[in-house]
């Protein structure tokens, strides 16, 4: 589906642990307020389509995940700047595709998959910037037993912390982290063959 169809179909939810009182409003706010931190970054991404073989971006996601609300607007803006068509694949309707791009064995979202002209995956990004994912990795390491009575409260505390990390510095830190991670990812893409 197109990004606009995804936005139009979004349900409005409150995600209190993540500090998101209205998911659709937050998604649109993140999309509308996106700005490049540096002109160098904007220039880097504006020429990607001419410099590499990337031709399409698939974003696997749902509208009920806080990471989607924070990250997909930025992923869409980057794709627009690159001149790469973006398409949303609702995760529940594309589990076979999602299962090809698991994160630590699980269905984390969003996952952005960058494809070449033949539809082959060149690379993927997701579901969170590495420094935010570190909070979840720490939780999993410290709480391996889901049957423990404190598991749920520790998980809730971790989700609150992740929400704080997204909101700190008015979101500038997480946005810059994603931009830098995408620059690294895109640098590994094969260069377009020119004849």
Coordinates of C-alpha atoms in Angstrom, one line a residue:
X1 CA 0.0 0.0 0.0
X2 CA 1.1 3.6 -0.5
X3 CA 2.3 5.6 2.5
X4 CA -0.8 7.7 2.2
X5 CA -3.1 4.7 2.3
X6 CA -1.2 3.5 5.5
X7 CA -1.7 6.9 7.1
X8 CA -5.3 7.2 6.1
X9 CA -6.0 3.7 7.6
X10 CA -4.2 4.3 10.8
X11 CA -6.1 3.7 14.0
X12 CA -5.7 6.3 16.7
X13 CA -4.2 4.7 19.8
X14 CA -2.7 6.0 23.1
X15 CA 0.6 4.4 23.9
X16 CA 1.2 5.7 27.4
X17 CA 4.4 3.7 28.1
X18 CA 6.0 5.3 25.1
X19 CA 4.7 8.8 25.8
X20 CA 2.5 8.8 22.7
X21 CA -1.1 10.1 23.5
X22 CA -2.3 9.9 19.9
X23 CA -0.4 7.7 17.5
X24 CA -1.7 9.1 14.3
X25 CA -1.0 12.7 15.3
X26 CA 2.5 11.8 16.5
X27 CA 3.2 10.0 13.2
X28 CA 2.0 13.0 11.1
X29 CA 3.9 15.4 13.4
X30 CA 7.2 13.4 12.9
X31 CA 6.6 13.3 9.1
X32 CA 5.8 17.0 8.8
X33 CA 8.5 18.3 11.0
X34 CA 11.3 16.2 9.5
X35 CA 14.3 18.3 8.6
X36 CA 17.8 17.3 7.7
X37 CA 20.3 18.0 10.5
X38 CA 22.9 19.0 8.0
X39 CA 23.0 20.0 4.3
X40 CA 25.7 17.4 3.8
X41 CA 23.3 14.6 4.9
X42 CA 20.5 15.9 2.6
X43 CA 22.9 16.1 -0.4
X44 CA 24.2 12.6 0.4
X45 CA 20.8 11.1 0.2
X46 CA 19.4 13.2 -2.7
X47 CA 21.8 11.5 -5.1
X48 CA 21.5 7.9 -3.9
X49 CA 19.3 6.7 -6.8
X50 CA 21.9 7.9 -9.3
X51 CA 24.9 6.4 -7.3
X52 CA 23.6 3.0 -6.4
X53 CA 21.4 0.2 -7.5
X54 CA 18.6 0.8 -4.9
X55 CA 15.3 1.2 -6.7
X56 CA 12.5 0.6 -4.1
X57 CA 11.9 0.6 -0.4
X58 CA 9.5 -1.8 1.4
X59 CA 8.6 -1.0 4.9
X60 CA 7.1 -3.8 7.0
X61 CA 5.1 -2.5 9.8
X62 CA 1.8 -2.1 11.7
X63 CA 0.1 1.0 13.2
X64 CA 0.2 -0.4 16.8
X65 CA 4.0 -0.4 17.4
X66 CA 5.6 2.7 18.9
X67 CA 8.8 2.2 16.9
X68 CA 6.7 2.5 13.8
X69 CA 5.2 5.8 14.9
X70 CA 8.7 7.3 15.6
X71 CA 10.7 5.7 12.7
X72 CA 8.5 5.2 9.6
X73 CA 8.0 9.0 9.0
X74 CA 11.7 9.4 8.9
X75 CA 12.2 6.4 6.7
X76 CA 9.6 7.8 4.3
X77 CA 11.3 11.2 4.2
X78 CA 14.7 9.6 3.4
X79 CA 13.1 7.5 0.6
X80 CA 11.5 10.7 -0.8
X81 CA 14.8 12.5 -0.7
X82 CA 16.6 9.6 -2.4
X83 CA 13.9 9.4 -5.1
X84 CA 13.1 5.9 -4.1
X85 CA 9.5 4.8 -4.2
X86 CA 8.3 3.6 -0.8
X87 CA 5.6 1.0 -0.1
X88 CA 4.1 -0.1 3.2
X89 CA 3.6 -3.8 3.7
X90 CA 1.3 -4.5 6.6
X91 CA 3.2 -7.0 8.7
X92 CA 0.3 -9.2 9.5
X93 CA -0.5 -9.6 5.8
X94 CA 3.1 -10.3 4.8
X95 CA 4.4 -12.7 7.5
X96 CA 6.4 -14.7 4.9
X97 CA 8.3 -11.5 3.9
X98 CA 8.7 -10.5 7.5
X99 CA 10.1 -13.8 8.5
X100 CA 12.9 -13.3 6.0
X101 CA 14.0 -10.2 7.9
X102 CA 13.8 -11.2 11.6
X103 CA 15.6 -9.2 14.3
X104 CA 17.2 -11.5 16.9
X105 CA 14.8 -14.2 15.8
X106 CA 11.7 -12.1 16.3
X107 CA 9.3 -10.0 14.2
X108 CA 10.5 -6.5 15.2
X109 CA 9.2 -3.6 13.3
X110 CA 9.5 -1.4 11.3
X111 CA 11.8 -3.1 8.9
X112 CA 12.8 -1.1 5.8
X113 CA 14.1 -3.3 3.0
X114 CA 15.9 -1.7 0.1
X115 CA 15.6 -3.5 -3.3
X116 CA 17.4 -3.3 -6.6
X117 CA 15.6 -3.2 -10.0
X118 CA 15.3 -7.0 -10.0
X119 CA 13.6 -7.0 -6.6
X120 CA 16.6 -8.4 -4.7
X121 CA 17.2 -7.1 -1.2
X122 CA 20.3 -5.0 -1.0
X123 CA 20.0 -4.3 2.7
X124 CA 17.6 -3.7 5.5
X125 CA 17.3 -1.3 8.5
X126 CA 15.2 -1.7 11.6
X127 CA 13.6 -1.8 13.9
X128 CA 15.3 0.8 16.1
X129 CA 18.4 2.9 16.2
X130 CA 21.2 0.8 17.8
X131 CA 21.5 2.9 20.9
X132 CA 17.8 2.5 21.6
X133 CA 17.9 -1.2 20.7
X134 CA 20.6 -1.5 23.4
X135 CA 18.0 -0.8 26.1
X136 CA 15.9 -3.8 24.9
X137 CA 18.9 -6.0 24.5
X138 CA 19.9 -5.2 28.1
X139 CA 16.4 -6.0 29.3
X140 CA 16.4 -9.4 27.5
X141 CA 19.8 -10.2 28.9
X142 CA 18.7 -9.3 32.5
X143 CA 15.2 -10.9 32.2
X144 CA 15.6 -14.2 30.3
X145 CA 12.7 -15.9 32.2
X146 CA 9.3 -14.6 31.1
X147 CA 7.6 -16.5 33.9
X148 CA 9.2 -14.5 36.6
X149 CA 6.8 -12.2 38.5
X150 CA 8.8 -9.1 37.8
X151 CA 9.2 -9.7 34.1
X152 CA 6.1 -7.6 33.0
X153 CA 7.0 -4.6 35.3
X154 CA 10.6 -4.7 34.0
X155 CA 9.4 -4.8 30.4
X156 CA 7.1 -1.9 31.0
X157 CA 10.0 0.0 32.6
X158 CA 12.1 -0.7 29.5
X159 CA 9.3 0.5 27.1
X160 CA 9.1 3.7 29.2
X161 CA 12.9 4.1 28.8
X162 CA 12.7 3.5 25.1
X163 CA 10.0 6.2 24.8
X164 CA 12.2 8.6 26.8
X165 CA 15.1 7.9 24.4
X166 CA 13.0 8.7 21.4
X167 CA 11.8 12.0 23.0
X168 CA 15.1 13.2 24.4
X169 CA 16.6 16.2 22.7
X170 CA 13.1 16.7 21.0
X171 CA 13.9 13.6 18.9
X172 CA 17.1 15.0 17.3
X173 CA 19.3 12.3 18.7
X174 CA 17.3 9.3 17.4
X175 CA 16.7 10.9 14.0
X176 CA 20.4 11.6 13.6
X177 CA 21.3 8.0 14.6
X178 CA 18.9 6.6 12.0
X179 CA 20.4 8.9 9.3
X180 CA 23.9 7.8 10.2
X181 CA 22.9 4.1 10.2
X182 CA 21.3 4.5 6.8
X183 CA 24.4 6.2 5.4
X184 CA 26.4 3.3 6.5
X185 CA 23.9 0.8 5.1
X186 CA 23.6 2.6 1.7
X187 CA 27.4 2.9 1.4
X188 CA 27.5 -0.9 1.2
X189 CA 25.0 -1.1 -1.7
X190 CA 26.5 -2.1 -5.1
X191 CA 27.1 0.8 -7.4
X192 CA 24.8 1.0 -10.4
X193 CA 26.3 -0.5 -13.6
X194 CA 26.7 2.1 -16.2
X195 CA 27.0 1.1 -19.9

